PDB file of C-alpha atoms in Angstrom:
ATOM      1  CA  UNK U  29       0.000   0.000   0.000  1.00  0.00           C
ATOM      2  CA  UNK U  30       1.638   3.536  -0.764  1.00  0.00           C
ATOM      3  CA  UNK U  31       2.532   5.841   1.476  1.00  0.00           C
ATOM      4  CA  UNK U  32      -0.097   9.011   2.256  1.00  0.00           C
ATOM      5  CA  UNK U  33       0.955  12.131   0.988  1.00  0.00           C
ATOM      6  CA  UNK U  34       1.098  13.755   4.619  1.00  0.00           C
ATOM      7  CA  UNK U  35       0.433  17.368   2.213  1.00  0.00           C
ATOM      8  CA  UNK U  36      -2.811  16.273   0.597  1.00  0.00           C
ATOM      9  CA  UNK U  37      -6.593  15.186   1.765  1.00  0.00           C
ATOM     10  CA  UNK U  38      -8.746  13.315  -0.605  1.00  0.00           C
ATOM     11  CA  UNK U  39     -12.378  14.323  -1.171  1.00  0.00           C
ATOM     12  CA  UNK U  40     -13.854  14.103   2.610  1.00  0.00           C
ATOM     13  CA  UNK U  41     -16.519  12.068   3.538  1.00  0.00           C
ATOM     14  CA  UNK U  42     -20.251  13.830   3.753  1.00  0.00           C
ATOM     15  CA  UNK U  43     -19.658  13.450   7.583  1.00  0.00           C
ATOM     16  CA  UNK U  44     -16.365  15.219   7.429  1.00  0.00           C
ATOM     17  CA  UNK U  45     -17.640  18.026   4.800  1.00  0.00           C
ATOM     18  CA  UNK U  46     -20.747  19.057   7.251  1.00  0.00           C
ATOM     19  CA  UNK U  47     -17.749  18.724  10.151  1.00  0.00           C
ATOM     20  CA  UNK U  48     -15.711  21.074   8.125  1.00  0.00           C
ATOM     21  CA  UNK U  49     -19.037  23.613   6.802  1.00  0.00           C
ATOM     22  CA  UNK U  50     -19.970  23.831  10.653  1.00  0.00           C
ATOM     23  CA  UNK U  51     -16.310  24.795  11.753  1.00  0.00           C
ATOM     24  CA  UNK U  52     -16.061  27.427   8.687  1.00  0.00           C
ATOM     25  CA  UNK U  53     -19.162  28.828   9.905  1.00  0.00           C
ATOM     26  CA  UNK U  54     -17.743  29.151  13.415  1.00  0.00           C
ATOM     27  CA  UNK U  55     -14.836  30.971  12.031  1.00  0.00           C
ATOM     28  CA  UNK U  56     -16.869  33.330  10.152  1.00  0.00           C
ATOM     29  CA  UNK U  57     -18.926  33.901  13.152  1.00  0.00           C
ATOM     30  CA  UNK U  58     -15.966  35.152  14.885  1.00  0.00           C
ATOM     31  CA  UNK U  59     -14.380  37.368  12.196  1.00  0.00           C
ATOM     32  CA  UNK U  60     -17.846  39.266  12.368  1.00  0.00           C
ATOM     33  CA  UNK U  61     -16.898  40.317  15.783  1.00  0.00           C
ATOM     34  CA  UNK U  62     -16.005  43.838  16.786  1.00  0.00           C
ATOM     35  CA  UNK U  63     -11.940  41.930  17.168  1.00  0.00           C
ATOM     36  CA  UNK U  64     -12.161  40.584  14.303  1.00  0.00           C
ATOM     37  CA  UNK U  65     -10.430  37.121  14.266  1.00  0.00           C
ATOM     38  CA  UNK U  66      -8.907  35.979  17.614  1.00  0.00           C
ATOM     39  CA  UNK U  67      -5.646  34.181  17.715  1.00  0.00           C
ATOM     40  CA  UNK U  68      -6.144  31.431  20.155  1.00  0.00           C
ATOM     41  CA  UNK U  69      -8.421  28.595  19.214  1.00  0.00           C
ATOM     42  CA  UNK U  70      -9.722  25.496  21.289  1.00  0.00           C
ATOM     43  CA  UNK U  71      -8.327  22.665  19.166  1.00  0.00           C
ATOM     44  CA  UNK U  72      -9.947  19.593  20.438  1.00  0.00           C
ATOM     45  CA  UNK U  73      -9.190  15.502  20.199  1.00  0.00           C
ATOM     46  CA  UNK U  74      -9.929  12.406  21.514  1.00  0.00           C
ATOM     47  CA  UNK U  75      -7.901  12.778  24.888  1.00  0.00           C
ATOM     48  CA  UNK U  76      -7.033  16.779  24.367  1.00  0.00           C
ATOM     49  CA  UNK U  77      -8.561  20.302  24.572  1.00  0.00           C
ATOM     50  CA  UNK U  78      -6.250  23.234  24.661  1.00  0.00           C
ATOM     51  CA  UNK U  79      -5.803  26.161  23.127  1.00  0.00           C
ATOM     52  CA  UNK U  80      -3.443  26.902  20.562  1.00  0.00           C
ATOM     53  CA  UNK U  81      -2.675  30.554  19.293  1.00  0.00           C
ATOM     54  CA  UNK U  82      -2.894  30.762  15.422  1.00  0.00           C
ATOM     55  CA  UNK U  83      -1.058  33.592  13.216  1.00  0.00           C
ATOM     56  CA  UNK U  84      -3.519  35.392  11.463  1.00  0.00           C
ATOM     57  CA  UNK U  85      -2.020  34.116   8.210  1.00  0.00           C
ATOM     58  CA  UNK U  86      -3.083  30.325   9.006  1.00  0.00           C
ATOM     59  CA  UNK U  87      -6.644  31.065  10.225  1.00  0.00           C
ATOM     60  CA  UNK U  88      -6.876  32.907   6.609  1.00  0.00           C
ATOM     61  CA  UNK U  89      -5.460  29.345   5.014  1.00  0.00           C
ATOM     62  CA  UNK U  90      -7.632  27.483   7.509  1.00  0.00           C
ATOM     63  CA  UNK U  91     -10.843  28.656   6.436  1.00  0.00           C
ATOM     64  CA  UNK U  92     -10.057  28.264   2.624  1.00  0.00           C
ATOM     65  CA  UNK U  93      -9.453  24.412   3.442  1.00  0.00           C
ATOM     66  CA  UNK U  94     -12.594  24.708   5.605  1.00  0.00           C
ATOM     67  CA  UNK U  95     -14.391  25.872   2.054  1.00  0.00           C
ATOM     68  CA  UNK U  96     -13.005  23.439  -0.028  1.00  0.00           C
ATOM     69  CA  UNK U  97     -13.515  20.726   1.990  1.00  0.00           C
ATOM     70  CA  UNK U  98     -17.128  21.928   2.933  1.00  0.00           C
ATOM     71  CA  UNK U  99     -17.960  21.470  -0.728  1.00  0.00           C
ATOM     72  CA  UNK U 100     -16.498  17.466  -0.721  1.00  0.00           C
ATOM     73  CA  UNK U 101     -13.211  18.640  -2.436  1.00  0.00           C
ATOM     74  CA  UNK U 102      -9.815  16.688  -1.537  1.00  0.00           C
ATOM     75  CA  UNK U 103      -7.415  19.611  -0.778  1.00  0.00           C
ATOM     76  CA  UNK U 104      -3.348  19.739  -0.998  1.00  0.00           C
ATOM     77  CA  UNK U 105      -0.789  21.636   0.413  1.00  0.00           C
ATOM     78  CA  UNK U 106       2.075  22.392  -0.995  1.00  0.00           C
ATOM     79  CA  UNK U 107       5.000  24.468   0.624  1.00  0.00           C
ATOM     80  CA  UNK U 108       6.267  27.464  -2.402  1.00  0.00           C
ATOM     81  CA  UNK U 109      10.104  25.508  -1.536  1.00  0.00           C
ATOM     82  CA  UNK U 110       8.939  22.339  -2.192  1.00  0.00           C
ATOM     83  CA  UNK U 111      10.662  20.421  -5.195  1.00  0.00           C
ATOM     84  CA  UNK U 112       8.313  18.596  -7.150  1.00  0.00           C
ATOM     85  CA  UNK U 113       8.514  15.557  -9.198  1.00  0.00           C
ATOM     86  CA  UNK U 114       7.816  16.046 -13.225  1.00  0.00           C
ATOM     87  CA  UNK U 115       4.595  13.921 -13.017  1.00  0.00           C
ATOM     88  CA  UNK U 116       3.955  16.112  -9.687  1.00  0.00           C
ATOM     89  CA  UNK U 117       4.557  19.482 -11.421  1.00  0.00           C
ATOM     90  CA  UNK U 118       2.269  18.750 -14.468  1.00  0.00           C
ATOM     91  CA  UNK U 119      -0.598  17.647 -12.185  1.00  0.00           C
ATOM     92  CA  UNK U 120      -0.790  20.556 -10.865  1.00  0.00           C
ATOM     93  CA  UNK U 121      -0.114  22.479 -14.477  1.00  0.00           C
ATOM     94  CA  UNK U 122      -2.841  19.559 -15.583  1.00  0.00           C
ATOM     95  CA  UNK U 123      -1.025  18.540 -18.275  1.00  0.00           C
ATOM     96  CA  UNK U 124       1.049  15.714 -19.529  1.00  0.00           C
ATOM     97  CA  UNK U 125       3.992  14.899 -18.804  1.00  0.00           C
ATOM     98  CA  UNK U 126       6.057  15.447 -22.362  1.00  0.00           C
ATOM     99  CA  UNK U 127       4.789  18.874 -22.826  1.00  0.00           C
ATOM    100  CA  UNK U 128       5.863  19.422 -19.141  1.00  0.00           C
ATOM    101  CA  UNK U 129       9.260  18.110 -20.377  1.00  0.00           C
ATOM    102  CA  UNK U 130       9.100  20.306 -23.097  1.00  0.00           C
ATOM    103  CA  UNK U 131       8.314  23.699 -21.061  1.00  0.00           C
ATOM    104  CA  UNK U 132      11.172  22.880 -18.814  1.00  0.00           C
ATOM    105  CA  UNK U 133      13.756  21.973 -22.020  1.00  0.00           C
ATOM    106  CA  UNK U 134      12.422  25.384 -23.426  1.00  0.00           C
ATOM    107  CA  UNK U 135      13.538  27.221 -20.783  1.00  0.00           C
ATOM    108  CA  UNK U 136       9.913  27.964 -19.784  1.00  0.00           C
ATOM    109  CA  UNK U 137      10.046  26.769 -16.350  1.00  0.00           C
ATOM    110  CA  UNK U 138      13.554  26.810 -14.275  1.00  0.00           C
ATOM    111  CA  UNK U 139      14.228  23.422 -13.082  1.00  0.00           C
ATOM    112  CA  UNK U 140      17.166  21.146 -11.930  1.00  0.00           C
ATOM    113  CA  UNK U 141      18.936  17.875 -12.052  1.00  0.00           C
ATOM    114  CA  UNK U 142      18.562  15.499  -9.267  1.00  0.00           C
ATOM    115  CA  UNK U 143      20.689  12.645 -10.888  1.00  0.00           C
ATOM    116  CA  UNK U 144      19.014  11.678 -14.071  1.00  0.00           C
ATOM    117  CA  UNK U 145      15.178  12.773 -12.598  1.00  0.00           C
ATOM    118  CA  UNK U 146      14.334  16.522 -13.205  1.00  0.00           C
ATOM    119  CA  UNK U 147      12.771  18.422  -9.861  1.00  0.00           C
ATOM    120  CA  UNK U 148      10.616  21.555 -10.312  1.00  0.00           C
ATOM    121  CA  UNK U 149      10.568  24.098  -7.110  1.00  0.00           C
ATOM    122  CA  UNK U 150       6.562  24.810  -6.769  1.00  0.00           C
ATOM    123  CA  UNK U 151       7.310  28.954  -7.209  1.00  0.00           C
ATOM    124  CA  UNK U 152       8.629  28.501 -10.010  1.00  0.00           C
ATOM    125  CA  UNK U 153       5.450  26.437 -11.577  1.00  0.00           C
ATOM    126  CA  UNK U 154       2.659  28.945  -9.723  1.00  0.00           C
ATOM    127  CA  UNK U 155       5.442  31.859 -11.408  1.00  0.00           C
ATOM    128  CA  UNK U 156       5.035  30.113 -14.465  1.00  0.00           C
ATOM    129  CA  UNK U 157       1.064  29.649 -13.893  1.00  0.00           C
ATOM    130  CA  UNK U 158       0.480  32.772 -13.324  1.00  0.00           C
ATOM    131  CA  UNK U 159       2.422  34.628 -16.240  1.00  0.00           C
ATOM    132  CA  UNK U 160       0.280  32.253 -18.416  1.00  0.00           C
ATOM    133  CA  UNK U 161      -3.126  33.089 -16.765  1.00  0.00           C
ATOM    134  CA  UNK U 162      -1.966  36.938 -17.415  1.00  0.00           C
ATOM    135  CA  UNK U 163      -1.331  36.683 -20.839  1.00  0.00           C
ATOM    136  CA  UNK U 164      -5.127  34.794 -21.324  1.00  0.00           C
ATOM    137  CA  UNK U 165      -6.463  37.516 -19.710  1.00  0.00           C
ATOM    138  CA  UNK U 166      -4.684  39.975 -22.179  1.00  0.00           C
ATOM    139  CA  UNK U 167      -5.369  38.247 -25.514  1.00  0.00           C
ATOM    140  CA  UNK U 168      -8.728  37.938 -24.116  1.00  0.00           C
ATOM    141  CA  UNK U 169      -9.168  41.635 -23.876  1.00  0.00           C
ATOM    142  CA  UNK U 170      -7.638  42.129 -26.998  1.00  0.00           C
ATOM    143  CA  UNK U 171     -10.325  40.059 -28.404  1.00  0.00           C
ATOM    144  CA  UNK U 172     -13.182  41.493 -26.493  1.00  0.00           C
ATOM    145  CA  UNK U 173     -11.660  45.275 -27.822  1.00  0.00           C
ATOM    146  CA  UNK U 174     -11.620  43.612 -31.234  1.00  0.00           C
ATOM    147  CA  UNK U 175     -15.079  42.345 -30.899  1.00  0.00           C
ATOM    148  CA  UNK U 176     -16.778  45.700 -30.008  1.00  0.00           C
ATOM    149  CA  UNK U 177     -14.788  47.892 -32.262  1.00  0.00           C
ATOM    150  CA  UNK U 178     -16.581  45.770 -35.104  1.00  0.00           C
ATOM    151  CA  UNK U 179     -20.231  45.910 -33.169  1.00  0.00           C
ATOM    152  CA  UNK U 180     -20.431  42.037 -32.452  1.00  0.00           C
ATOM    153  CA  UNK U 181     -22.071  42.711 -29.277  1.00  0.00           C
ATOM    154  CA  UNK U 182     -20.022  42.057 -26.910  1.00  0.00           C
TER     155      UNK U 182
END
């Protein structure tokens, strides 16, 4: 049986995703408070309950796994250092594997050499994700401009 990736949660179970919508809830409760969001929480188990102070920054990340796994969606986490595997990196770029390959050989996407196996630090790939989501969001101005300069309604 493999290993768990200890970064990523499948798809919870309905129990879990009302768990995790009732939680969310509680945290948005509290943000609408004259403080705002408070930075110690009561984390509770089996055999614990203790509070555990929280940097603003994770209670942010918190509730956006909260959501996702409210609506029954698996969620990963994946440090920005972290080197990925190719087969990791175009997962996430949800593509295959050879045009991965060929965005790295292209210079597209920094990578390195870990003996013969190529690793792919996750900044670079979001970098790389994000310069292509800008430029679809330019030519698709470009073609909305075109569009209404010509009267096609849009």
């Amino acid at each position: 049986m493999p290993t768990p990736n200890p970064y990523r949660q499948m798809p919870p179970t309905p129990d879990v995703a009302e768990h995790a919508h009732q939680a969310l809830q509680q945290l948005e409760r509290q943000a609408d408070t004259p403080e705002g969001y408070q930075q110690s929480y009561l984390i509770s188990g089996d055999s614990f309950h203790e509070p555990i102070d929280l940097p603003l920054a994770a209670v942010v990340i918190l509730k956006e796994i909260l959501k996702s796994m409210a609506y029954g969606y698996g969620v990963s986490l994946i440090p920005e250092k972290a080197e990925l595997t190719t087969v990791q990196a175009a997962d996430i770029l949800n593509v295959s594997r050879p045009y991965l390959i060929k965005l790295l050989e292209d210079g597209k996407i920094p990578y390195r050499m870990v003996g013969t196996h190529r690793r792919v630090l996750m900044e670079d790939l979001m970098a790389y994700k994000e310069g292509r989501k800008a430029e679809q969001e330019k030519a698709l101005n470009t073609l909305v401009e075109e569009a209404q300069k010509l009267g096609l309604g849009y």
